[in-house]
Amino acid sequence: MSAPTVEATNGAKEVEEKKIEGVQPTEEASTAPKSDEEEKDKMLRAVRQIEFYFADSNLPFDKFMWTLHTANPEHWVPVKTVASFKRMREFQPLGLEWVVKALQLSDELEVDAAGENVRRKTEVQPPKGQFERSIYAKGFGKEDPTLQKRLEEFFNKYGKTNAVRMRRVDGTKEFKGSVFVEFADYKSVEAFLNADPKPTWEGQELLIMEAYCDMKIKEKGLTGKAADLRRQSIAGSGRKGFNAFREMAEKEKGDKMGKDKPKPEVYLEFLGNKIRVHEEDGGSVKPEDVPFVKGASLKFDGAGDDVSFDEIKGTLKERFARAPFVKYSKGDSWGLVGFDKALSDDDVNYVKENLKKLSGKDITWSIPDEEQERAFQLERATSAAKRALSFSQNRDSRGGRGGGRGGRGGRGGRGGRGGRGGARSGGDRSEKTGTSSAPAAAATAASGETQAGEKRKRAVEPDGGPNVGVRGQGVPVIQSSKKAKTDGDS
């Protein structure tokens, strides 16, 4: 018997040889080659779909996929996550092992040794020439659940596609009957445009345009960036939304600006001297930088255990332009009062004559010993440094002074009206407990000092405090290397 003249696959040859030998092939033998081919074709379809998820034309413009891609420093993405996507529904009954096996066929993706994760083999690159590699085609009729798949199969006959985007009506999302197809290379574009016979869909010839976007742009007279945005909008490529390249560029620009911009040096004025504020411990000063001004403090003894700051500040404001810095712990019978200069004998006498009682009890005034006064002034300077640095950093982060009406957070926000950075002074509810309220804290920056003492018992009333009602006293001015000096501690 002569050999068959029709060229066949290896499997077909095997069947033919069995016929020649007079042996009838079994059903398994006759269908196995076809089954293997169908299985491979199905795997390739699954691979193409997953490759699309990771493609330059999709990955950097799909926020969810980009989040998965960047969640792992080596860019591994769980196979089970990708296999759960809607477009993978056809393959889900086959299991994860089948998907992993299919991914072995990919030239663009790789699977880890455990068979649990997948990633690109190359770095993500901005897609180039995507519009030049895209065509517009119209004439696909009504949409049905299988249309996307059938469209991809249809265009893949002419070459590999990166994306087949069905065009929809804004609002209703109704399919327009037309698509934008992005081919992977120019050769595939030429193959489609020059196909003979011309591509048809269900027997109907398609309306095909290579430069549809450019035509629409010219009709509207758009140029430059406006033309680019319109082209992206028409193509429906998602560029209007998330764009990883844009976000990375903005982050890089911000990081560069942050690195290039030197941190301003912060200073405060303390007892007539300019002192450098350091960032350690949230704001600090070097003890050797803090001058000792003898006689800038007074000590009171014999007070009751519930002294009101208003008793001190309300009286002394008549004499001193800047309200003093007061240190007092609830329950103690003594406290310290710091001023912005060394007191004259007249100043001391004024205090003694006008503040003879505190909390209903007679008190005595004295100048603290040198050791105690030095420690008190260092405490004042340290407290002032923390506040000055904090205010400087907050001002830089907000891009200007103050937080607007109601301070940081605006009305009802963080701080609310009269909140952090706020302007309206209210009652300081922490006088007796020693906790610092937002208005008091804002006012403190005028002297550069925050409340001092010990634990919750500790309480110091800053300059221009709420119970005094001195407006303008509590506005801090932080000195940088380029700006005016800080209105610091008194």
mmCIF file of C-alpha atoms in Angstrom, residues 70-210:
data_model
loop_
_atom_site.group_PDB
_atom_site.id
_atom_site.type_symbol
_atom_site.label_atom_id
_atom_site.label_comp_id
_atom_site.label_asym_id
_atom_site.label_seq_id
_atom_site.Cartn_x
_atom_site.Cartn_y
_atom_site.Cartn_z
ATOM 1 C CA THR A 70 4.727 46.808 44.892
ATOM 2 C CA ALA A 71 3.569 45.076 48.088
ATOM 3 C CA ASN A 72 6.510 42.685 47.855
ATOM 4 C CA PRO A 73 10.033 44.138 47.496
ATOM 5 C CA GLU A 74 10.795 41.520 44.835
ATOM 6 C CA HIS A 75 7.426 42.108 43.140
ATOM 7 C CA TRP A 76 6.035 38.625 43.689
ATOM 8 C CA VAL A 77 2.239 38.456 43.415
ATOM 9 C CA PRO A 78 0.264 35.469 44.776
ATOM 10 C CA VAL A 79 -0.944 33.215 41.964
ATOM 11 C CA LYS A 80 -4.163 32.527 43.877
ATOM 12 C CA THR A 81 -4.976 36.246 43.854
ATOM 13 C CA VAL A 82 -4.486 36.624 40.116
ATOM 14 C CA ALA A 83 -6.356 33.376 39.451
ATOM 15 C CA SER A 84 -9.372 34.731 41.342
ATOM 16 C CA PHE A 85 -9.920 37.656 38.944
ATOM 17 C CA LYS A 86 -13.154 37.807 36.985
ATOM 18 C CA ARG A 87 -11.486 37.275 33.620
ATOM 19 C CA MET A 88 -9.912 34.084 34.971
ATOM 20 C CA ARG A 89 -13.281 32.582 35.877
ATOM 21 C CA GLU A 90 -13.113 30.123 32.969
ATOM 22 C CA PHE A 91 -9.976 28.542 34.391
ATOM 23 C CA GLN A 92 -10.822 28.558 38.097
ATOM 24 C CA PRO A 93 -12.406 25.049 38.159
ATOM 25 C CA LEU A 94 -9.082 23.659 36.934
ATOM 26 C CA GLY A 95 -7.304 24.671 40.156
ATOM 27 C CA LEU A 96 -4.185 26.609 41.051
ATOM 28 C CA GLU A 97 -1.797 23.825 40.040
ATOM 29 C CA TRP A 98 -3.180 24.012 36.505
ATOM 30 C CA VAL A 99 -2.676 27.794 36.429
ATOM 31 C CA VAL A 100 0.909 27.414 37.682
ATOM 32 C CA LYS A 101 1.565 24.808 35.013
ATOM 33 C CA ALA A 102 0.136 27.126 32.388
ATOM 34 C CA LEU A 103 2.406 29.944 33.539
ATOM 35 C CA GLN A 104 5.420 27.771 32.699
ATOM 36 C CA LEU A 105 4.584 28.491 29.058
ATOM 37 C CA SER A 106 5.038 32.256 29.505
ATOM 38 C CA ASP A 107 8.096 34.041 28.159
ATOM 39 C CA GLU A 108 7.260 37.193 30.123
ATOM 40 C CA LEU A 109 6.373 35.844 33.577
ATOM 41 C CA GLU A 110 8.050 33.535 36.058
ATOM 42 C CA VAL A 111 6.805 31.478 38.995
ATOM 43 C CA ASP A 112 8.734 30.993 42.235
ATOM 44 C CA ALA A 113 10.112 27.633 43.328
ATOM 45 C CA ALA A 114 7.144 26.984 45.616
ATOM 46 C CA GLY A 115 4.694 27.570 42.781
ATOM 47 C CA GLU A 116 2.828 30.156 44.830
ATOM 48 C CA ASN A 117 3.821 33.512 43.340
ATOM 49 C CA VAL A 118 4.269 35.037 39.912
ATOM 50 C CA ARG A 119 6.068 38.158 38.684
ATOM 51 C CA ARG A 120 7.399 39.848 35.573
ATOM 52 C CA LYS A 121 10.808 38.891 34.253
ATOM 53 C CA THR A 122 11.575 42.488 33.313
ATOM 54 C CA GLU A 123 11.158 45.899 34.918
ATOM 55 C CA VAL A 124 8.034 47.901 34.168
ATOM 56 C CA GLN A 125 8.583 50.449 31.399
ATOM 57 C CA PRO A 126 6.398 53.324 30.225
ATOM 58 C CA PRO A 127 4.573 52.044 27.147
ATOM 59 C CA LYS A 128 5.887 53.671 23.991
ATOM 60 C CA GLY A 129 3.955 54.120 20.776
ATOM 61 C CA GLN A 130 0.774 52.589 22.211
ATOM 62 C CA PHE A 131 -1.391 54.860 20.090
ATOM 63 C CA GLU A 132 0.634 54.146 16.953
ATOM 64 C CA ARG A 133 0.164 50.432 17.659
ATOM 65 C CA SER A 134 -3.571 50.823 18.147
ATOM 66 C CA ILE A 135 -6.457 50.631 15.714
ATOM 67 C CA TYR A 136 -10.161 51.498 15.870
ATOM 68 C CA ALA A 137 -12.744 49.043 14.596
ATOM 69 C CA LYS A 138 -16.530 49.301 14.539
ATOM 70 C CA GLY A 139 -19.301 46.870 13.712
ATOM 71 C CA PHE A 140 -19.441 44.354 16.545
ATOM 72 C CA GLY A 141 -23.159 44.536 17.285
ATOM 73 C CA LYS A 142 -24.709 43.916 20.678
ATOM 74 C CA GLU A 143 -22.777 42.811 23.725
ATOM 75 C CA ASP A 144 -23.124 39.362 25.248
ATOM 76 C CA PRO A 145 -21.211 37.615 28.044
ATOM 77 C CA THR A 146 -18.807 35.966 25.578
ATOM 78 C CA LEU A 147 -18.066 39.017 23.442
ATOM 79 C CA GLN A 148 -14.828 40.105 25.152
ATOM 80 C CA LYS A 149 -13.353 36.651 24.786
ATOM 81 C CA ARG A 150 -14.463 36.345 21.169
ATOM 82 C CA LEU A 151 -13.048 39.760 20.335
ATOM 83 C CA GLU A 152 -9.663 38.845 21.777
ATOM 84 C CA GLU A 153 -9.605 35.588 19.836
ATOM 85 C CA PHE A 154 -10.587 37.466 16.681
ATOM 86 C CA PHE A 155 -7.804 40.053 16.867
ATOM 87 C CA ASN A 156 -5.182 37.598 18.105
ATOM 88 C CA LYS A 157 -5.441 35.898 14.693
ATOM 89 C CA TYR A 158 -3.550 38.867 13.259
ATOM 90 C CA GLY A 159 -0.912 39.149 15.967
ATOM 91 C CA LYS A 160 -0.432 39.426 19.702
ATOM 92 C CA THR A 161 -2.598 42.050 21.377
ATOM 93 C CA ASN A 162 -1.847 43.968 24.565
ATOM 94 C CA ALA A 163 -5.432 45.053 25.092
ATOM 95 C CA VAL A 164 -8.828 44.948 23.423
ATOM 96 C CA ARG A 165 -10.863 47.778 24.934
ATOM 97 C CA MET A 166 -14.587 47.808 24.338
ATOM 98 C CA ARG A 167 -15.819 51.399 24.009
ATOM 99 C CA ARG A 168 -18.780 52.325 26.201
ATOM 100 C CA VAL A 169 -21.212 55.189 26.615
ATOM 101 C CA ASP A 170 -20.372 57.422 29.538
ATOM 102 C CA GLY A 171 -22.867 56.983 32.341
ATOM 103 C CA THR A 172 -24.796 53.968 31.042
ATOM 104 C CA LYS A 173 -21.683 51.910 30.161
ATOM 105 C CA GLU A 174 -23.547 50.570 27.130
ATOM 106 C CA PHE A 175 -21.275 48.999 24.517
ATOM 107 C CA LYS A 176 -20.884 51.272 21.478
ATOM 108 C CA GLY A 177 -20.184 48.438 19.091
ATOM 109 C CA SER A 178 -16.607 49.619 18.573
ATOM 110 C CA VAL A 179 -13.230 48.803 20.098
ATOM 111 C CA PHE A 180 -9.710 50.092 20.419
ATOM 112 C CA VAL A 181 -7.131 47.369 19.967
ATOM 113 C CA GLU A 182 -3.552 47.813 21.069
ATOM 114 C CA PHE A 183 -1.253 45.371 19.298
ATOM 115 C CA ALA A 184 2.067 44.354 20.799
ATOM 116 C CA ASP A 185 4.064 45.420 17.718
ATOM 117 C CA TYR A 186 3.743 47.351 14.478
ATOM 118 C CA LYS A 187 3.964 44.180 12.408
ATOM 119 C CA SER A 188 0.664 42.984 13.859
ATOM 120 C CA VAL A 189 -0.938 46.345 13.099
ATOM 121 C CA GLU A 190 0.146 46.082 9.465
ATOM 122 C CA ALA A 191 -1.091 42.491 9.292
ATOM 123 C CA PHE A 192 -4.541 43.573 10.436
ATOM 124 C CA LEU A 193 -4.799 46.697 8.288
ATOM 125 C CA ASN A 194 -3.545 44.972 5.147
ATOM 126 C CA ALA A 195 -5.434 41.707 5.642
ATOM 127 C CA ASP A 196 -6.874 40.220 2.463
ATOM 128 C CA PRO A 197 -9.719 39.565 2.567
ATOM 129 C CA LYS A 198 -10.609 42.465 4.850
ATOM 130 C CA PRO A 199 -11.558 41.517 8.423
ATOM 131 C CA THR A 200 -15.261 40.869 8.922
ATOM 132 C CA TRP A 201 -17.420 40.154 11.964
ATOM 133 C CA GLU A 202 -20.282 37.714 11.576
ATOM 134 C CA GLY A 203 -20.233 38.287 7.824
ATOM 135 C CA GLN A 204 -20.228 42.070 8.028
ATOM 136 C CA GLU A 205 -17.283 44.185 6.974
ATOM 137 C CA LEU A 206 -15.841 46.325 9.754
ATOM 138 C CA LEU A 207 -15.206 50.048 9.752
ATOM 139 C CA ILE A 208 -11.480 50.238 10.497
ATOM 140 C CA MET A 209 -9.419 53.327 11.176
ATOM 141 C CA GLU A 210 -5.773 53.571 12.095
#
